[in-house]
Amino acid sequence: MTVTKNWGLQIFASLFKLLFCCTFFLCINISNTASAQNRTNIWMISAGYCSNIPVMKTYLDFNSGVVDTASFMRVHGTFITSTSICDTLGNLLFYTNGVNIFNANDDTLLNSKGFNPGFASTINCEKLAYCQGALVIPKPGNDSLYYLFHESGEEFIVYGQYHVQPLELRYSIINMNEDNGRGAMDLNNKTKPLIQDTLTKGFLTAVRHGNGRDWWLIAPRYFSNLYYKYLITNDSISGSYSQNIGEPAFFDTGGGAVFSPDGSIYTQVMNDNKLNIFKFDRCTGMFYDSTYISFPNPNMDWELVASGVAISPNNKFLYVLLMTKIFQFDLQATNIAATQTLVAEWDSSYNPYPTYFFTAQLAPDNKIYIGTWGGNYTLHYIDQPDVQGIGCNVVQNSFPLAWGNSTVPIFPNYDLGAWVGSPCDTLGLAFPSPVGEGLGVRLSPNPASSMFNIRYDIPTNENLLFVLYDSYANEVLRRNLYGTFKNLLVHTEQLPNGIYFWRATASKNSIQANGKIIILQ
């Protein structure tokens, strides 16, 4: 089955985007990082049962402009954790079910065996049962390296209650130049711990930094309203930073977390039906303007627990999935809760199991596809998610699959660019920060606490002007750097914690260098 696009709108949008990009590049006379389009054009789906016998499995292909199902024989499948990534031409690079990683030939990725150890990785026939338990981020400024962030889980008892929770957030690096272009896991960067704390089962999300190049990674803490954050740049993973905001959620066996396509809103819902909505500053990485909405379910009725979340392409409408209901909210309204609209109720179909609403993902064709719980041979989809009310058209059980499937893969928005007009954009950090010839400016340590050292290498007859800006482009510090010296110690006790941007300009030839530093007192 195929679902066609509106080609007139697509062509108009493509021409507009091309005209905008060309004009923008001519104006600034500098090249941006490579486009990330087509990164999500292949969706590797289909449930995998406890068998080593190859059977027919399904994937979705968006490369032709319409979504087609395709099938081939393979052993591997997914349960709930599912993600993949393509190159910028839409060719599949690798995919994972949270326990195993497979290359484009459906073979186990070289060196990846055992990359995600833990109790939760050994059950469910080696398929991770976490919503968003794995996430792939291309390394900024590198076309061949990819970060795979992942969680497993361990058994423990607290106050007489049995738990299986992630106790670490880990990452591994995949190099697509290895194994004749099929990719391999870097043995020196395999299963590296980032956070050692009790975390939610999955709910990993990421969004582009406002500079259009770097990334923010978000990982919620279990039984808490604390969110861990990491800043992923071309040379480091900085953090963790943390923020307490919103209502704590406790039942994390299902639900979802997602950023709006423009990165300005983060929303999360878990099985206890607590919906958190935050605005997000892509420059500072801070959440603000918290909104909390609950869906009453006093008896924890299975058919009324929250199961997924998605946001429309125009960033306006939020869709919250319960197992048997889908609600729409207007994120641009003054009172978001008052806009709650029931746009679909489960039609009681079986194929062969109840086709409950379960997990959702905005697709390249601007539709929202919805998985079904239990391994059914069908998907649902929201045909017009930018339309208010029932006109969004939730189409149930009308996307047949060749094999049973529970979920849909979850992706960040790889296409999101710089936040035009923002402080981090106006500082020129949407592009790789140039170090002017002969300037050689370096700041350390980074992050810094009470002080940092500026090291530079310029001729004795040259001077530098060093200016430090906060995340809102306000100048907070200015120093002259003289060529007769090679370093300057700067005290930062008066500066609040945060991300700062710096620029150094040579007085005689206007050569500039710039970068960023994090201050944590």
XYZ file of C-alpha atoms in Angstrom:
521
model
C 0.000 0.000 0.000
C 1.121 3.574 -0.629
C 0.050 6.918 0.760
C 0.615 9.691 -1.763
C 1.895 13.216 -1.144
C 0.463 16.511 -2.304
C 3.040 17.046 -5.054
C 2.048 20.660 -5.715
C 2.760 21.653 -2.137
C 5.928 19.583 -2.106
C 7.334 21.221 -5.263
C 6.446 24.704 -3.999
C 8.094 24.000 -0.646
C 11.198 22.583 -2.328
C 11.577 25.607 -4.621
C 11.085 27.985 -1.707
C 13.659 26.130 0.375
C 16.155 26.139 -2.516
C 15.688 29.870 -3.129
C 16.051 30.653 0.576
C 19.177 28.535 0.987
C 20.906 29.970 -2.073
C 20.149 33.550 -1.022
C 21.289 32.866 2.528
C 24.595 31.333 1.461
C 25.325 34.161 -0.964
C 24.670 36.750 1.722
C 27.003 35.249 4.288
C 29.548 33.809 1.802
C 30.161 30.757 3.942
C 29.111 27.124 3.659
C 26.985 25.460 6.293
C 27.269 21.877 7.443
C 25.870 19.239 5.095
C 22.099 18.866 4.895
C 20.652 16.125 7.017
C 17.668 15.467 4.771
C 16.664 11.846 4.150
C 18.123 10.608 7.441
C 14.781 8.978 8.361
C 13.722 7.648 4.951
C 13.976 3.967 5.954
C 11.982 2.582 8.904
C 13.023 -0.915 9.962
C 9.975 -2.364 11.711
C 8.375 -5.802 12.358
C 8.243 -7.746 15.581
C 10.831 -10.423 16.182
C 9.910 -13.621 17.934
C 12.087 -16.047 19.914
C 13.427 -17.904 16.913
C 16.583 -17.961 14.796
C 14.618 -18.904 11.688
C 14.424 -16.119 9.053
C 10.881 -15.011 8.283
C 9.348 -12.259 6.174
C 9.876 -8.828 7.807
C 8.779 -5.363 6.722
C 10.313 -1.929 6.378
C 8.938 1.407 5.188
C 10.695 3.332 2.428
C 10.024 7.060 1.924
C 12.703 7.654 -0.724
C 10.399 7.770 -3.749
C 8.230 10.580 -2.380
C 5.477 8.194 -1.336
C 5.728 5.658 1.448
C 5.975 2.055 0.305
C 6.228 -1.152 2.260
C 8.960 -3.575 1.286
C 9.752 -7.003 2.664
C 12.636 -9.437 2.882
C 13.628 -12.481 4.890
C 15.441 -11.788 8.136
C 15.684 -13.028 11.714
C 15.983 -9.718 13.506
C 13.039 -7.729 14.753
C 12.087 -5.076 17.272
C 9.863 -4.897 20.310
C 9.540 -1.308 21.549
C 12.991 0.265 21.177
C 13.574 0.895 17.484
C 15.670 3.437 15.626
C 17.727 3.637 12.453
C 19.600 6.199 10.399
C 20.267 6.788 6.695
C 22.906 8.814 4.920
C 21.871 12.125 3.336
C 20.847 10.300 0.144
C 18.370 8.110 2.024
C 20.470 4.917 2.037
C 20.157 2.878 5.225
C 23.350 2.852 7.302
C 22.366 0.808 10.376
C 19.484 0.119 12.734
C 19.059 -1.200 16.280
C 16.485 -2.760 18.570
C 18.450 -1.598 21.607
C 20.285 -4.899 22.088
C 21.752 -5.664 18.654
C 22.869 -3.385 15.818
C 22.596 -4.365 12.172
C 24.175 -2.836 9.081
C 22.474 -2.178 5.763
C 23.032 -5.816 4.754
C 21.145 -6.958 7.875
C 24.347 -8.422 9.307
C 25.488 -7.722 12.860
C 27.536 -4.521 12.842
C 31.227 -5.264 13.263
C 32.434 -5.097 16.912
C 28.927 -4.384 18.228
C 28.218 -7.659 20.038
C 27.343 -7.013 23.671
C 27.390 -3.230 23.304
C 24.457 -2.736 25.710
C 24.875 -5.185 28.612
C 22.341 -5.522 31.410
C 19.404 -7.547 32.628
C 16.900 -5.692 30.428
C 18.947 -6.603 27.342
C 18.712 -10.338 28.029
C 14.929 -10.663 28.246
C 12.294 -10.305 25.510
C 14.488 -12.391 23.186
C 17.190 -9.711 23.104
C 14.934 -6.836 22.111
C 14.772 -3.815 24.422
C 11.279 -3.070 25.757
C 11.795 0.659 26.375
C 10.093 3.561 24.611
C 13.015 5.464 23.063
C 15.713 3.339 24.659
C 18.267 4.145 21.919
C 19.051 7.291 19.937
C 21.460 8.027 17.064
C 23.158 11.430 16.636
C 25.573 12.189 13.766
C 28.824 13.581 15.162
C 28.782 17.323 14.369
C 31.204 18.214 11.606
C 31.881 14.590 10.648
C 30.201 12.630 7.853
C 31.361 9.200 9.034
C 30.987 9.039 12.838
C 27.746 8.474 14.728
C 26.938 8.490 18.441
C 24.582 5.758 19.605
C 23.149 6.609 23.045
C 21.560 3.666 24.826
C 20.163 2.293 28.078
C 19.673 -1.183 29.484
C 18.428 -1.960 33.011
C 19.096 -3.923 36.166
C 16.956 -5.672 38.782
C 16.709 -4.255 42.296
C 14.243 -3.956 45.177
C 13.356 -0.685 46.929
C 10.995 -0.668 49.928
C 9.903 -4.163 49.030
C 9.061 -3.247 45.428
C 10.708 -4.972 42.474
C 12.165 -2.674 39.813
C 14.041 -2.943 36.551
C 15.510 0.470 35.699
C 18.467 1.849 33.753
C 21.323 2.711 36.104
C 23.486 4.252 33.375
C 23.175 6.256 30.205
C 25.869 5.022 27.830
C 27.137 5.812 24.371
C 29.069 4.040 21.639
C 30.626 5.457 18.469
C 30.029 3.901 15.047
C 32.475 4.590 12.212
C 30.934 4.083 8.770
C 34.344 4.083 7.082
C 35.123 0.705 8.634
C 34.335 -2.805 7.295
C 34.374 -1.673 3.650
C 31.751 1.004 4.262
C 29.386 -1.258 6.186
C 30.368 0.387 9.474
C 31.861 -0.837 12.735
C 31.677 0.063 16.390
C 34.811 1.795 17.681
C 36.247 -0.569 20.315
C 37.843 2.389 22.118
C 34.456 4.103 22.364
C 32.096 1.255 23.123
C 29.596 1.263 26.012
C 31.037 4.435 27.553
C 29.063 5.626 30.624
C 27.698 9.179 30.668
C 25.258 9.158 33.601
C 25.314 6.835 36.581
C 21.931 7.308 38.183
C 18.495 5.690 38.159
C 16.907 6.817 34.883
C 13.550 6.358 33.214
C 13.132 3.428 30.869
C 14.060 5.230 27.679
C 12.462 8.568 26.777
C 15.786 9.664 25.252
C 15.378 12.717 23.028
C 17.645 15.184 21.277
C 17.338 18.488 19.434
C 19.673 20.679 17.431
C 21.417 23.476 19.272
C 20.395 26.940 18.085
C 23.625 27.167 16.104
C 22.294 24.479 13.758
C 25.354 22.277 14.203
C 25.561 20.927 17.759
C 22.976 18.867 19.676
C 21.254 18.822 23.060
C 20.587 15.348 24.488
C 17.862 14.980 27.148
C 17.540 12.027 29.585
C 14.915 12.098 32.395
C 15.689 10.831 35.897
C 13.400 8.158 37.330
C 10.864 9.046 40.048
C 11.814 12.691 39.684
C 11.238 15.892 37.730
C 14.953 16.223 36.991
C 16.222 16.204 33.410
C 19.846 15.501 32.558
C 21.254 17.359 29.551
C 24.371 16.972 27.440
C 25.760 19.284 24.777
C 27.212 17.344 21.837
C 29.731 19.303 19.755
C 32.310 18.441 17.124
C 34.986 17.868 19.766
C 33.250 16.779 22.967
C 30.178 15.689 24.902
C 29.770 18.302 27.644
C 27.757 17.719 30.808
C 25.891 16.530 32.524
C 23.788 19.568 33.251
C 20.465 19.182 34.987
C 17.220 21.026 35.594
C 14.217 20.366 37.817
C 10.955 21.366 36.183
C 7.390 20.128 35.795
C 5.589 17.235 37.432
C 7.449 14.006 38.229
C 6.236 10.931 36.374
C 6.495 7.487 37.943
C 5.139 4.841 35.547
C 7.513 4.730 32.600
C 6.700 1.449 30.866
C 5.100 3.357 28.003
C 4.475 6.818 26.612
C 6.828 9.106 24.756
C 8.878 12.293 24.694
C 9.321 14.568 21.693
C 10.502 18.002 20.620
C 8.436 20.042 18.205
C 9.921 20.104 14.681
C 11.289 23.627 15.295
C 12.789 22.589 18.644
C 10.937 25.227 20.659
C 8.710 22.850 22.677
C 9.410 19.626 24.563
C 6.603 17.371 25.702
C 6.524 14.096 27.596
C 3.808 11.689 28.709
C 4.154 8.422 30.643
C 1.849 5.583 31.665
C 0.618 7.455 34.730
C -1.011 9.914 32.272
C 0.942 12.977 33.361
C 1.622 15.277 30.433
C 4.455 17.807 30.768
C 4.894 20.578 28.195
C 7.904 22.907 28.359
C 9.223 25.620 26.114
C 12.889 25.163 25.238
C 15.727 27.596 24.556
C 17.959 25.949 21.953
C 20.866 28.296 22.793
C 21.012 27.786 26.568
C 19.427 24.332 26.771
C 16.958 25.567 29.395
C 13.298 24.555 29.765
C 10.780 27.207 30.825
C 7.022 27.975 30.902
C 5.947 24.581 32.225
C 2.406 23.323 31.479
C 0.977 20.259 33.208
C -2.106 18.291 32.083
C -3.389 14.979 33.448
C -5.692 12.331 32.019
C -7.709 10.765 34.843
C -7.365 7.005 35.084
C -7.866 6.189 38.786
C -8.124 2.431 38.227
C -5.108 2.299 35.890
C -7.293 0.780 33.205
C -4.919 -0.651 30.567
C -7.000 0.735 27.706
C -6.713 4.289 29.080
C -2.982 4.536 29.815
C -0.867 6.957 27.793
C 1.113 5.274 25.030
C 2.607 7.881 22.689
C 3.018 11.505 21.671
C 3.723 13.475 18.466
C 3.658 17.081 17.225
C 2.408 18.331 13.864
C 4.786 19.609 11.142
C 3.627 23.212 11.704
C 4.555 22.953 15.422
C 0.994 23.875 16.407
C -0.809 20.663 17.356
C 0.169 18.116 19.951
C -1.233 14.592 19.715
C -1.367 12.512 22.898
C -2.168 8.828 22.479
C -3.913 6.670 25.032
C -4.313 3.024 24.110
C -7.882 3.633 22.888
C -8.047 7.431 22.399
C -6.157 10.199 20.637
C -6.362 13.793 21.882
C -5.248 16.956 20.104
C -4.005 20.138 21.851
C -3.220 23.566 20.429
C 0.304 24.398 21.607
C -0.037 28.022 20.524
C -3.105 28.681 22.668
C -2.893 30.708 25.873
C -4.646 27.898 27.738
C -3.372 24.680 26.161
C -5.436 22.412 28.415
C -8.675 24.092 27.319
C -8.055 23.051 23.697
C -8.140 19.311 24.436
C -10.075 17.646 21.610
C -10.836 13.970 21.141
C -9.948 13.242 17.505
C -10.136 9.429 17.489
C -11.312 6.429 19.478
C -10.095 2.927 18.808
C -12.448 1.155 16.397
C -12.150 -2.187 18.260
C -10.355 -3.896 15.367
C -8.100 -6.935 15.743
C -5.330 -7.903 13.288
C -4.885 -10.447 14.865
C -4.558 -8.683 18.255
C -6.243 -5.476 19.471
C -4.875 -2.670 17.298
C -4.436 -0.235 20.189
C -2.753 3.127 19.552
C 0.896 2.768 20.541
C 3.884 5.046 19.785
C 3.831 7.707 17.072
C 6.356 9.377 14.773
C 6.145 12.277 12.324
C 7.289 10.926 8.944
C 9.062 12.496 5.929
C 5.686 12.732 4.136
C 4.355 14.965 6.969
C 1.953 12.320 8.226
C 2.113 10.845 11.722
C 2.335 7.037 11.748
C 1.136 5.078 14.770
C 2.245 1.619 15.829
C -0.146 -0.926 17.308
C 0.429 -2.903 20.465
C 1.111 -6.635 20.317
C 2.438 -7.444 16.829
C -0.356 -6.580 14.410
C -0.230 -6.539 10.611
C -1.238 -2.910 10.284
C -0.419 0.717 11.154
C -2.638 3.730 11.803
C -1.754 7.224 10.596
C -2.876 10.845 10.992
C -3.364 12.046 7.448
C -3.509 15.843 7.988
C -1.858 16.557 11.360
C -1.674 20.326 10.673
C -5.487 20.533 10.622
C -7.373 21.423 13.790
C -9.920 19.002 15.261
C -11.206 15.809 13.673
C -10.256 17.208 10.257
C -6.741 15.940 11.022
C -8.231 12.592 9.904
C -6.976 9.695 11.993
C -7.039 6.707 9.610
C -7.197 3.412 11.482
C -6.060 -0.023 10.300
C -5.564 1.136 6.716
C -1.835 0.636 6.291
C -1.260 -3.136 5.904
C 2.083 -4.745 6.715
C 3.647 -8.014 5.585
C 4.540 -9.018 9.132
C 3.348 -8.310 12.668
C 4.626 -5.096 14.209
C 4.284 -3.348 17.571
C 5.966 0.009 17.264
C 7.369 2.646 14.929
C 10.950 3.960 15.154
C 11.516 7.240 16.984
C 13.826 9.927 15.571
C 14.968 13.458 16.407
C 14.571 16.111 13.722
C 17.823 15.745 11.799
C 16.736 18.478 9.348
C 16.476 21.280 11.915
C 18.826 24.161 11.129
C 20.055 27.247 12.936
C 17.658 29.304 15.021
C 17.765 32.335 12.747
C 17.966 35.613 14.637
C 18.765 33.951 17.958
C 21.747 35.009 20.085
C 23.745 31.922 19.166
C 22.983 32.472 15.476
C 23.893 36.173 15.517
C 27.219 35.275 17.086
C 28.007 33.378 13.919
C 28.108 29.962 15.554
C 25.855 28.296 13.000
C 29.069 27.306 11.233
C 32.348 25.723 12.283
C 34.154 28.306 14.418
C 37.208 29.527 12.506
C 40.493 30.013 14.300
C 42.180 32.864 12.457
C 45.613 32.158 11.036
C 48.201 32.927 13.687
C 45.664 33.536 16.506
C 45.644 30.080 18.076
C 43.277 31.064 20.904
C 42.405 28.300 23.386
C 40.379 28.447 26.611
C 40.856 25.952 29.453
C 39.525 24.337 31.467
C 36.183 23.948 29.722
C 33.835 23.683 31.576
C 35.348 26.223 33.972
C 34.418 27.033 37.554
C 35.988 30.049 39.258
C 38.447 30.922 36.481
C 39.710 30.000 33.030
C 42.946 30.624 31.179
C 43.141 32.197 27.709
C 46.122 30.897 25.769
C 47.063 32.564 22.501
C 50.000 32.724 20.111
C 50.431 36.014 18.243
C 53.421 38.180 17.275
C 54.766 40.501 19.972
C 53.664 43.554 17.973
C 50.063 42.328 17.719
C 47.112 42.725 20.121
C 43.867 40.814 20.499
C 40.490 42.011 21.734
C 38.742 39.202 23.652
C 34.995 39.606 24.304
C 32.769 37.170 26.220
C 28.998 37.104 25.608
C 26.200 35.411 27.513
C 23.616 33.269 25.696
C 21.517 36.352 24.931
C 24.421 38.087 23.153
C 25.028 40.518 26.031
C 28.669 41.427 26.496
C 29.769 40.335 29.979
C 33.557 40.627 29.806
C 36.190 42.379 27.668
C 39.957 41.958 27.836
C 42.944 43.108 25.770
C 45.467 40.385 24.995
C 48.980 41.614 24.245
C 51.487 39.788 22.076
C 54.266 40.224 24.624
C 52.426 37.620 26.739
C 50.958 34.244 25.809
C 48.147 33.732 28.305
C 45.710 35.588 30.566
C 43.880 34.232 33.634
C 40.238 35.339 33.865
C 38.214 35.093 37.106
C 34.545 34.175 36.677
C 33.148 34.241 40.247
C 30.724 37.006 39.269
C 29.310 35.149 36.280
C 26.263 32.862 36.695
C 26.366 29.275 35.482
C 25.654 28.887 31.806
C 26.994 28.673 28.271
C 29.038 31.640 27.066
C 30.349 32.552 23.639
C 33.646 34.300 22.991
C 35.236 36.163 20.124
C 38.851 37.274 19.706
C 39.739 39.866 17.045
C 43.240 40.798 15.895
C 43.573 44.582 15.915
C 45.734 44.922 12.801
C 44.178 42.529 10.313
C 40.661 41.878 11.667
C 41.222 38.111 11.786
C 38.718 36.557 14.165
C 38.445 33.418 16.253
C 35.401 32.374 18.242
C 34.089 29.561 20.369
C 32.148 28.719 23.523
C 32.865 27.971 27.150
C 30.654 26.554 29.895
C 30.842 27.975 33.413
C 29.754 25.781 36.326
C 30.537 27.226 39.761
